[in-house]
Short mmCIF file of C-alpha atoms in Angstrom, two decimals:
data_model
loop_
_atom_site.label_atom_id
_atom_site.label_comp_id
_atom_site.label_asym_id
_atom_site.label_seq_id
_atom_site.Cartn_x
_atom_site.Cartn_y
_atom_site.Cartn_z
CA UNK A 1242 0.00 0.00 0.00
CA UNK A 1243 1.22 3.32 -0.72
CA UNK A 1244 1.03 6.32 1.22
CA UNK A 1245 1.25 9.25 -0.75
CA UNK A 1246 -1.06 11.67 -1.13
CA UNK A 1247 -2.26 13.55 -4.27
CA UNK A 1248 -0.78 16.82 -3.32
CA UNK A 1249 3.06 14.80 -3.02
CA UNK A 1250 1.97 13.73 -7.17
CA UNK A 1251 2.47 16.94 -8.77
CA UNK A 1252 2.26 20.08 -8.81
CA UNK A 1253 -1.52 21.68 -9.53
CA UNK A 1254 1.01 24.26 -11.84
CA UNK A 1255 2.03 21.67 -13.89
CA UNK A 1256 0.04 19.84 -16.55
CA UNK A 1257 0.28 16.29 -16.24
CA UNK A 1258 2.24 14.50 -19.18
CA UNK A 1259 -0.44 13.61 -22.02
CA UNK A 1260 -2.10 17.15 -21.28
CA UNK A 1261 0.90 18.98 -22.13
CA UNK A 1262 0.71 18.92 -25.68
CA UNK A 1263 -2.73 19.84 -26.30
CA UNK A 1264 -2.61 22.73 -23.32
CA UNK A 1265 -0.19 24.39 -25.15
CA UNK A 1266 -1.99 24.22 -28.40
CA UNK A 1267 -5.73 25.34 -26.77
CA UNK A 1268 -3.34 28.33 -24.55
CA UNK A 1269 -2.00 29.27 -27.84
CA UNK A 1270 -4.89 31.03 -28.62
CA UNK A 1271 -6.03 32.64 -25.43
CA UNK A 1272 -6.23 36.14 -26.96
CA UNK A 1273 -9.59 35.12 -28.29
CA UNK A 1274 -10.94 32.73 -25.30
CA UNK A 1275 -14.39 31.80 -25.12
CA UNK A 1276 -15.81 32.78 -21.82
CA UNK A 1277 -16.83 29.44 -20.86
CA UNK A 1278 -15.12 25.97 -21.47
CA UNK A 1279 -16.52 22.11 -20.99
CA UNK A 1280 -13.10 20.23 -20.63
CA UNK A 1281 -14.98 16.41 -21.08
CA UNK A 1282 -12.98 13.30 -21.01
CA UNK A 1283 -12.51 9.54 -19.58
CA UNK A 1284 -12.91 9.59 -15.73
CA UNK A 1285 -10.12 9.63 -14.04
CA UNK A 1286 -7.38 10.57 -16.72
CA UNK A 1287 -6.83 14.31 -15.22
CA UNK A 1288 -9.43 16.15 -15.91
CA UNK A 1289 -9.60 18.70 -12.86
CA UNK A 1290 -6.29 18.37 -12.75
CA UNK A 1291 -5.81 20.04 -16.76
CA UNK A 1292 -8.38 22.73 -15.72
CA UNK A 1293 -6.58 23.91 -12.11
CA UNK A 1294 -3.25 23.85 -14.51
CA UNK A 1295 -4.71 26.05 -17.43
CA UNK A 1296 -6.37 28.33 -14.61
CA UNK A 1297 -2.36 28.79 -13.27
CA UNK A 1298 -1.01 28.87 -16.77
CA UNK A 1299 -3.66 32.02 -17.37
CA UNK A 1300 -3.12 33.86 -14.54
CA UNK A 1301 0.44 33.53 -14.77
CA UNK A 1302 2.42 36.63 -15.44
CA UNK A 1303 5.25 34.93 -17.39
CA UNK A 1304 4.37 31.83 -19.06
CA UNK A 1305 6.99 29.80 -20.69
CA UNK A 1306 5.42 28.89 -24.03
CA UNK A 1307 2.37 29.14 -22.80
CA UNK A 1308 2.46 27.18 -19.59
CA UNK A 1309 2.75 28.19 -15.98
CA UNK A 1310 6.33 29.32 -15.29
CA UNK A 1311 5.60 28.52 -11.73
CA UNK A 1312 7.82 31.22 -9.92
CA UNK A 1313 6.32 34.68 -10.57
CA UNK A 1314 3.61 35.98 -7.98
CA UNK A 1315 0.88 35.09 -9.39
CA UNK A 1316 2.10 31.15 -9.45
CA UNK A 1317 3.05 31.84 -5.85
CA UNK A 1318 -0.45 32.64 -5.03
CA UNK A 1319 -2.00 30.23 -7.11
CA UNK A 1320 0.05 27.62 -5.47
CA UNK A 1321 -0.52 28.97 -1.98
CA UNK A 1322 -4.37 28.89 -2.54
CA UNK A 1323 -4.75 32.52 -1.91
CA UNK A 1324 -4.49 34.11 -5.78
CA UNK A 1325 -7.17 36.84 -5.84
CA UNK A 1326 -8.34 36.00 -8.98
CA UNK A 1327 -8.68 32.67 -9.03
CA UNK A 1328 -12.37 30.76 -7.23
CA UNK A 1329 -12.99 26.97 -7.42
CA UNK A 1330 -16.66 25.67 -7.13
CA UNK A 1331 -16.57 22.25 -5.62
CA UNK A 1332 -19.01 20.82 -3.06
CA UNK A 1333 -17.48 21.04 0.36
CA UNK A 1334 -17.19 17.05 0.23
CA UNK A 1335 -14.89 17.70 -2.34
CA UNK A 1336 -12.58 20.46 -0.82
CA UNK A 1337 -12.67 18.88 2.31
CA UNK A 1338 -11.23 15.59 0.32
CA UNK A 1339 -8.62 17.57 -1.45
CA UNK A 1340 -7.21 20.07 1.29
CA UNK A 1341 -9.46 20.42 4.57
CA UNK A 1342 -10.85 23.43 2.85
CA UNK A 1343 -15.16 23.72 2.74
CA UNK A 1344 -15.44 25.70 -0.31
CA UNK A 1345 -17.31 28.28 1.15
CA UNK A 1346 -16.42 31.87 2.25
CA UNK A 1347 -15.65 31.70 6.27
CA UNK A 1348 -15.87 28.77 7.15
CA UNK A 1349 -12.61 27.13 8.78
CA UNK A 1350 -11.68 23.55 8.03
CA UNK A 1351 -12.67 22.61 11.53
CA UNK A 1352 -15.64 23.63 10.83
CA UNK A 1353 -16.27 21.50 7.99
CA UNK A 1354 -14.95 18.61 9.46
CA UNK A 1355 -17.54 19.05 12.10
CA UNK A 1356 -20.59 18.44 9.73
CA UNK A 1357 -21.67 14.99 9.56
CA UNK A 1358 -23.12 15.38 5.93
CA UNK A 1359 -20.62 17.95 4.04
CA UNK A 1360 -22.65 18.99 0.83
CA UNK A 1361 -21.98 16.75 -2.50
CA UNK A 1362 -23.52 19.39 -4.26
CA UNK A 1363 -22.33 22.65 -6.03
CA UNK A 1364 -24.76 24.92 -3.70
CA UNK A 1365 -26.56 28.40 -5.65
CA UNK A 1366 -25.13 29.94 -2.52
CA UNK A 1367 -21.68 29.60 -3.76
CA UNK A 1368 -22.71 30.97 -7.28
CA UNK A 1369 -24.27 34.05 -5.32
CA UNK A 1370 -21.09 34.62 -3.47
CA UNK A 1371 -19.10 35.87 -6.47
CA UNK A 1372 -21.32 38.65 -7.38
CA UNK A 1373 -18.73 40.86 -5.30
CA UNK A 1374 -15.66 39.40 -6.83
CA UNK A 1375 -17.17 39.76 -10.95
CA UNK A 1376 -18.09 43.43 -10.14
CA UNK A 1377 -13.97 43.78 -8.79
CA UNK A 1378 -11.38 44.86 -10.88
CA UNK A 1379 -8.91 41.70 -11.66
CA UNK A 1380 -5.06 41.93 -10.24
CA UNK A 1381 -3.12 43.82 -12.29
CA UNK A 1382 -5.35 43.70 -15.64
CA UNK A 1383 -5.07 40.35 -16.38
CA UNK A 1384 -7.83 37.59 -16.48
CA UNK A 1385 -10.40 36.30 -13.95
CA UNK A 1386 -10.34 32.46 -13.62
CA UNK A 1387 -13.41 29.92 -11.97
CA UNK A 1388 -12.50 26.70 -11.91
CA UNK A 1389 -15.86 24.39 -11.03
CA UNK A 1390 -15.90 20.71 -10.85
CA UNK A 1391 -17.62 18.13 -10.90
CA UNK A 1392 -20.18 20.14 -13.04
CA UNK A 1393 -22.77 17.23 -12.93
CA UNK A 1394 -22.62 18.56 -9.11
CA UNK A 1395 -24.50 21.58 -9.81
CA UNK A 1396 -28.31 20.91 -8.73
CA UNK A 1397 -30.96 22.19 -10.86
CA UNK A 1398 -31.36 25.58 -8.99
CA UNK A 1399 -27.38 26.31 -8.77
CA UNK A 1400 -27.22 25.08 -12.89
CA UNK A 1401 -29.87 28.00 -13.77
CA UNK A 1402 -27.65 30.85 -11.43
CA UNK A 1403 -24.60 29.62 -13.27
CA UNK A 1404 -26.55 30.02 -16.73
CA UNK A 1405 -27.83 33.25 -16.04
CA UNK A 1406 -24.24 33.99 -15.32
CA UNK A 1407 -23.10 32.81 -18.75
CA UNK A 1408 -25.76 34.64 -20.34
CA UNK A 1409 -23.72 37.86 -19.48
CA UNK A 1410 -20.73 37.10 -18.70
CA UNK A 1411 -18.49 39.24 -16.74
CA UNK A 1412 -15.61 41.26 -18.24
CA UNK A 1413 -12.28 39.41 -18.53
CA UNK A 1414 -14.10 36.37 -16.75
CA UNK A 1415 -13.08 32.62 -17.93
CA UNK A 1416 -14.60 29.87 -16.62
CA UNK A 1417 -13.64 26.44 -16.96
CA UNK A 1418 -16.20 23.55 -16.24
CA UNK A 1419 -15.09 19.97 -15.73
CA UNK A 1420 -17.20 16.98 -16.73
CA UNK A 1421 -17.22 13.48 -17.09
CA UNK A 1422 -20.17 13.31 -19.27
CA UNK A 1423 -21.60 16.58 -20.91
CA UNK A 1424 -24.94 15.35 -21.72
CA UNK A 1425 -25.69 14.53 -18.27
CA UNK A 1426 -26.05 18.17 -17.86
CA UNK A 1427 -28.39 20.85 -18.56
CA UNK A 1428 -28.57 21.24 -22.41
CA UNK A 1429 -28.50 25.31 -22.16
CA UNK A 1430 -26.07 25.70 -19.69
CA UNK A 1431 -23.73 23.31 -22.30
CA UNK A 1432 -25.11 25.48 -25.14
CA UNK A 1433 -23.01 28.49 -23.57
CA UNK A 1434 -19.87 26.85 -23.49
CA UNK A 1435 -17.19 25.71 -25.87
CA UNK A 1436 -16.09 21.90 -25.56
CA UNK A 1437 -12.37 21.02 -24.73
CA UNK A 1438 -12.24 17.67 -25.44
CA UNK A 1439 -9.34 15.70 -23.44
CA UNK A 1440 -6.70 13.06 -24.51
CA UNK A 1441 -6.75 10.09 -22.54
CA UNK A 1442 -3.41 8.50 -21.74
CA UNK A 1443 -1.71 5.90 -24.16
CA UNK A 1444 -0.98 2.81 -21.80
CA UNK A 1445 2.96 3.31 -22.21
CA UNK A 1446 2.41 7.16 -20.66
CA UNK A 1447 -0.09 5.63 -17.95
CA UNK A 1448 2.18 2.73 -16.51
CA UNK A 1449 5.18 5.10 -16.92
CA UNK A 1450 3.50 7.55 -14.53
CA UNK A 1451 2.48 5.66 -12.37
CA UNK A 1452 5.87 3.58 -12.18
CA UNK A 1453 7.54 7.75 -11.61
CA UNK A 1454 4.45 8.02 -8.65
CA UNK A 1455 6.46 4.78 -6.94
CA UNK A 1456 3.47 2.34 -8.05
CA UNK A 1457 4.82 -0.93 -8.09
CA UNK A 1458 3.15 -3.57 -10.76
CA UNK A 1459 1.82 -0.24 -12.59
CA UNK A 1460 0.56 -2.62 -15.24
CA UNK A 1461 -1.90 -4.51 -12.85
CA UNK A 1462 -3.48 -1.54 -11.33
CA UNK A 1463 -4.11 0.24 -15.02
CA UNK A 1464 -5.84 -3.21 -15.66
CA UNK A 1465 -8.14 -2.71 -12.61
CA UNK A 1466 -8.79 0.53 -13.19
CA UNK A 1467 -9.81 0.51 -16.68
CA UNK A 1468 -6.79 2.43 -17.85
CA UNK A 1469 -7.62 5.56 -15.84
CA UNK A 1470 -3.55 6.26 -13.87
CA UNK A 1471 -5.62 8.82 -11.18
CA UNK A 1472 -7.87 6.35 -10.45
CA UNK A 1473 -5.26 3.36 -10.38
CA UNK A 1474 -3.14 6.28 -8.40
CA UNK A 1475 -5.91 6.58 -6.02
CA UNK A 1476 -6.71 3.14 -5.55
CA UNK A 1477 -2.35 1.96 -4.96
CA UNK A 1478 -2.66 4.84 -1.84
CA UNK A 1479 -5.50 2.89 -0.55
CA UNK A 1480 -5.21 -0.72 -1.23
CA UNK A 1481 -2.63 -3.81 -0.97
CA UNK A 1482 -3.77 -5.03 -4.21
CA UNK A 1483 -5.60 -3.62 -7.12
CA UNK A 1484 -8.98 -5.74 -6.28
CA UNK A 1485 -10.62 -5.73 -2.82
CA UNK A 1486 -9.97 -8.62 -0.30
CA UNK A 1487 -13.39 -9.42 -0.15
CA UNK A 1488 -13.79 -10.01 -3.98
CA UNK A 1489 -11.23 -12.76 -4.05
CA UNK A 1490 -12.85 -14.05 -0.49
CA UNK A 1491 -16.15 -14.05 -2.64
CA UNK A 1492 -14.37 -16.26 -5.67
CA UNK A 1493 -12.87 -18.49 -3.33
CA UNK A 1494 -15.99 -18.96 -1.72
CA UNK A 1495 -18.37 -19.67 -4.58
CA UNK A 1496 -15.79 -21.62 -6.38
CA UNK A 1497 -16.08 -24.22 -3.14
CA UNK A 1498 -19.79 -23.57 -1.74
CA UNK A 1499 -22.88 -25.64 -2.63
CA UNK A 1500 -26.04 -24.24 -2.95
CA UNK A 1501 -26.16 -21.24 -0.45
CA UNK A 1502 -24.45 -18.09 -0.53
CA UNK A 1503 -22.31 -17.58 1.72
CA UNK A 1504 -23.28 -14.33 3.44
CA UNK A 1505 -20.33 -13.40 5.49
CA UNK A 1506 -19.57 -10.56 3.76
CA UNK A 1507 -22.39 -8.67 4.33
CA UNK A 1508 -20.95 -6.61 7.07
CA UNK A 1509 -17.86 -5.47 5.34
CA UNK A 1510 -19.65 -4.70 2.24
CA UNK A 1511 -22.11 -2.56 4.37
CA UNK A 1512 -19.36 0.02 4.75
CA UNK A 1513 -18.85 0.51 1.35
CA UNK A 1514 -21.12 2.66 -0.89
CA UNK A 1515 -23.25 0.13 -2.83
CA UNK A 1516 -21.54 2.02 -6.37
CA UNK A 1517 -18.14 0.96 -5.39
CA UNK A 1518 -18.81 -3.25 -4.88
CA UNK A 1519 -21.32 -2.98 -7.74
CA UNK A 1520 -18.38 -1.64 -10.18
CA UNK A 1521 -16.21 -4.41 -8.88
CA UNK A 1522 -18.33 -7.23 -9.96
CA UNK A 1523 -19.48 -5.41 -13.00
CA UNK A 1524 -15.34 -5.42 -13.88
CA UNK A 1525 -15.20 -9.22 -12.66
CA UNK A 1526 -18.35 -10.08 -14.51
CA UNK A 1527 -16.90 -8.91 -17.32
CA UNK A 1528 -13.62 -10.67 -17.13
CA UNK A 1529 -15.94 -14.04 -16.26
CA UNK A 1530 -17.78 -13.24 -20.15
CA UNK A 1531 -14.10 -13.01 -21.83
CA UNK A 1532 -12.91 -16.28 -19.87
CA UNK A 1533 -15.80 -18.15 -21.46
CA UNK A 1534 -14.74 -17.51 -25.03
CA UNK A 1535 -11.09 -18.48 -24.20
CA UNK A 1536 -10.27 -14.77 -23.67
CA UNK A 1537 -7.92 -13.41 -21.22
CA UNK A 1538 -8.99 -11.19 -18.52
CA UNK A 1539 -9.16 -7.43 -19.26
CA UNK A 1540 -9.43 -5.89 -15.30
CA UNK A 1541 -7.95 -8.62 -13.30
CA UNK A 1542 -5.55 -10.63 -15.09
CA UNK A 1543 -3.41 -12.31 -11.79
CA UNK A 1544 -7.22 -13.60 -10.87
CA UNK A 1545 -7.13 -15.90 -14.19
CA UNK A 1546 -6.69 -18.96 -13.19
CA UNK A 1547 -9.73 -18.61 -10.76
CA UNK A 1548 -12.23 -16.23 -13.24
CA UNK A 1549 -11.35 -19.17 -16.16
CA UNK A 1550 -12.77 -21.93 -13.10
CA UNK A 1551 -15.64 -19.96 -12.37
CA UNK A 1552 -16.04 -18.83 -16.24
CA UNK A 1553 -16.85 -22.63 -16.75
CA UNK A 1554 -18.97 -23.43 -13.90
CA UNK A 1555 -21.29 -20.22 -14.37
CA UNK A 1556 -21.78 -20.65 -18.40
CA UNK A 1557 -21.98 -17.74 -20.60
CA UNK A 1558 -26.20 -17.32 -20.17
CA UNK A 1559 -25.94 -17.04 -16.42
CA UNK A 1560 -23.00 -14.46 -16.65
CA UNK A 1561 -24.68 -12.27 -19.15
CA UNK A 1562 -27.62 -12.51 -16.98
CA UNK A 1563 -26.09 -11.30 -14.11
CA UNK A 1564 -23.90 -8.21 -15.82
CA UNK A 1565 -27.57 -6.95 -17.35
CA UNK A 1566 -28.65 -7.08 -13.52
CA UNK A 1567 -25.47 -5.69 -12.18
CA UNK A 1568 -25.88 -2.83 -14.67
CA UNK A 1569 -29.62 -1.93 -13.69
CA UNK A 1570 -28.18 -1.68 -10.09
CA UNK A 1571 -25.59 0.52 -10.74
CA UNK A 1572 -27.93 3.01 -12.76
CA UNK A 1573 -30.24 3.07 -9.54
CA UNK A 1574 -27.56 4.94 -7.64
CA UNK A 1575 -27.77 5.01 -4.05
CA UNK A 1576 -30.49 2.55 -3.10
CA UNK A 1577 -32.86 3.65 -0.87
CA UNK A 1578 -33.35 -0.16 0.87
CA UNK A 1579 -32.27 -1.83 4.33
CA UNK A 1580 -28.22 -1.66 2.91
CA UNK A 1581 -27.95 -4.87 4.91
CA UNK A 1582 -31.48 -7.01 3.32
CA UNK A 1583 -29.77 -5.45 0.02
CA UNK A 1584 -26.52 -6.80 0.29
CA UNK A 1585 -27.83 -10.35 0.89
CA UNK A 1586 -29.52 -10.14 -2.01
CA UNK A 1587 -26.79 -9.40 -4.19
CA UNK A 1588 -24.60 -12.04 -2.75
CA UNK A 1589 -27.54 -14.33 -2.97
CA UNK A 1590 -28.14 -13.47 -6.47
CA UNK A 1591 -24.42 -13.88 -7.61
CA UNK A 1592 -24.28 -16.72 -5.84
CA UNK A 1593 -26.92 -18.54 -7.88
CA UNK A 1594 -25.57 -17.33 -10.81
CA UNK A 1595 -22.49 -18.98 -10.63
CA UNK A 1596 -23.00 -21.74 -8.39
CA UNK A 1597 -21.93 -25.08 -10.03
CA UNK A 1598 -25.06 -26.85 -11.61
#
């Protein structure tokens, strides 16, 4: 398990290596910015991470071909947190997850850490706050940067004050909006914005970043991850292996068990939000379809041996069966059901699936 945290990565400055290229070529023309920009790509390839780096590299007072230089004053600031013109609109769960911060004006991070429930939404409140800082003349001339992700965290009122917003936008104003999926939001407020498609990694850059990050096996945690290096990042920091103990206790378990499920794994799953063990399965299900047609395993390739045993004794029907139903589940969300009557009935429902006949 690694240790390091994302601030210890790199730099929020500094564009991470597939995003230099086409930073550069988008900065290039900054002279005649849109006011508004949907940077859209594959979770967990960089996304906020491009948008907090163009924000530095446009406030910066000396860019180096057209990049953050990363020691003038305004770098300073931007790196301190404390850069006048710069805002980022994130819920609080969000700051409080990246530096303690809440995300809202006065609040300390004591404070925040106080709430039981920190908001997972981007709240109108915090669009209302910046009516002071648009009618404020920037620092020295130069541009006005807000910097707000997850947009698919704006609820439907916040969404509306941010279009209105758009509508007439403020003098020298840029802001940058960071989605996963841009028509999961509201079709106007994506109507006043220009897209920024980004790159994803090649695998080669992916494993080699991760491998400079001190990620050992690089290779099996892009697997895991679907090829996304934050997430695999993420994951390394938090993990001993790139799959959760309790998904090989479930293999070894069905692979062995009769009839019943074996429900002893209700209590750690409990803990977990039902989207995170739902993805896992969907991933393993997945790798269970490819070992019936003699494939090799795209997320969890050292589990072969055991998803090829368990490819056989489940049969290509049952397994499509159950990745349809593992699907439906994961597009309910958060289920609003007894999480402990729930969980039984997914291992129940697995179990069956792949029990031997």
């Amino acid at each position: 398990m690694h240790s390091r945290g994302d601030d210890d990565v790199s730099d929020w400055l500094t564009f991470l290596p597939w995003q230099t290229s086409a930073a550069q070529s988008w900065l290039a023309r900054r002279e005649r910015f849109a006011h508004a920009w949907l940077i859209h790509g594959l979770p967990g390839t960089g996304k906020t991470h491009f948008a907090r780096a163009a924000a530095a590299s446009l406030l910066c007072e000396q860019p180096v071909q057209g990049l953050a230089c990363g020691q003038c004053q305004a770098c300073q600031w931007v790196r301190g947190g404390n850069h006048p013109d710069l805002r980022l609109l994130r819920p609080e769960a969000v700051a409080l997850e990246e530096d303690g911060a809440t995300g809202q004006e006065g609040d300390t991070a004591s404070e925040a850490a106080a709430r039981k429930n920190p908001s997972r939404e981007i709240r109108v409140e915090q669009l209302r706050q910046l009516q002071h800082w648009f009618n404020t003349a920037t620092h020295r001339g130069g541009w006005r940067v807000a910097v707000l992700y997850p947009a698919d965290a704006l609820n439907l009122i916040s969404a509306n004050a941010l279009l209105k917003v758009l509508e007439e936008p403020p003098a020298h104003t840029v802001f940058l909006l960071v989605a996963d999926a841009p028509d999961r939001l509201l079709p106007t407020l994506v109507s006043r914005c220009r897209r920024l498609p980004l790159p994803a990694p090649s695998a080669g850059q992916a494993r080699d970043w991760l491998a400079q990050q001190g990620v050992e096996q690089a290779d099996q945690w892009l697997h895991a991850w679907g090829g996304a290096p934050l997430k695999a990042l993420r994951a390394s920091q938090n993990m001993d292996a790139p799959y959760p103990s309790w998904l090989t206790a479930w293999l070894d378990g069905v692979l062995q068990a009769g009839r019943q499920a074996d429900l002893s794994l209700a209590d750690e799953l409990e803990k977990l939000p039902s989207q995170g063990w739902i993805e896992h399965w969907q991933r393993l299900f997945i790798d269970l379809q490819l070992g019936g047609f003699g494939q090799p395993a795209r997320y969890y390739p050292s589990l072969q041996g055991r998803i090829d045993e368990l490819a056989a004794q489940a049969g290509p029907a049952a397994v499509a069966e159950t990745l349809k139903w593992l699907g439906q589940q994961k597009a309910l969300g958060n289920h609003p059901l007894n999480a402990k009557l729930y969980i039984h009935h997914a291992l129940d429902r697995l179990h069956q699936a792949c029990r031997r006949a």
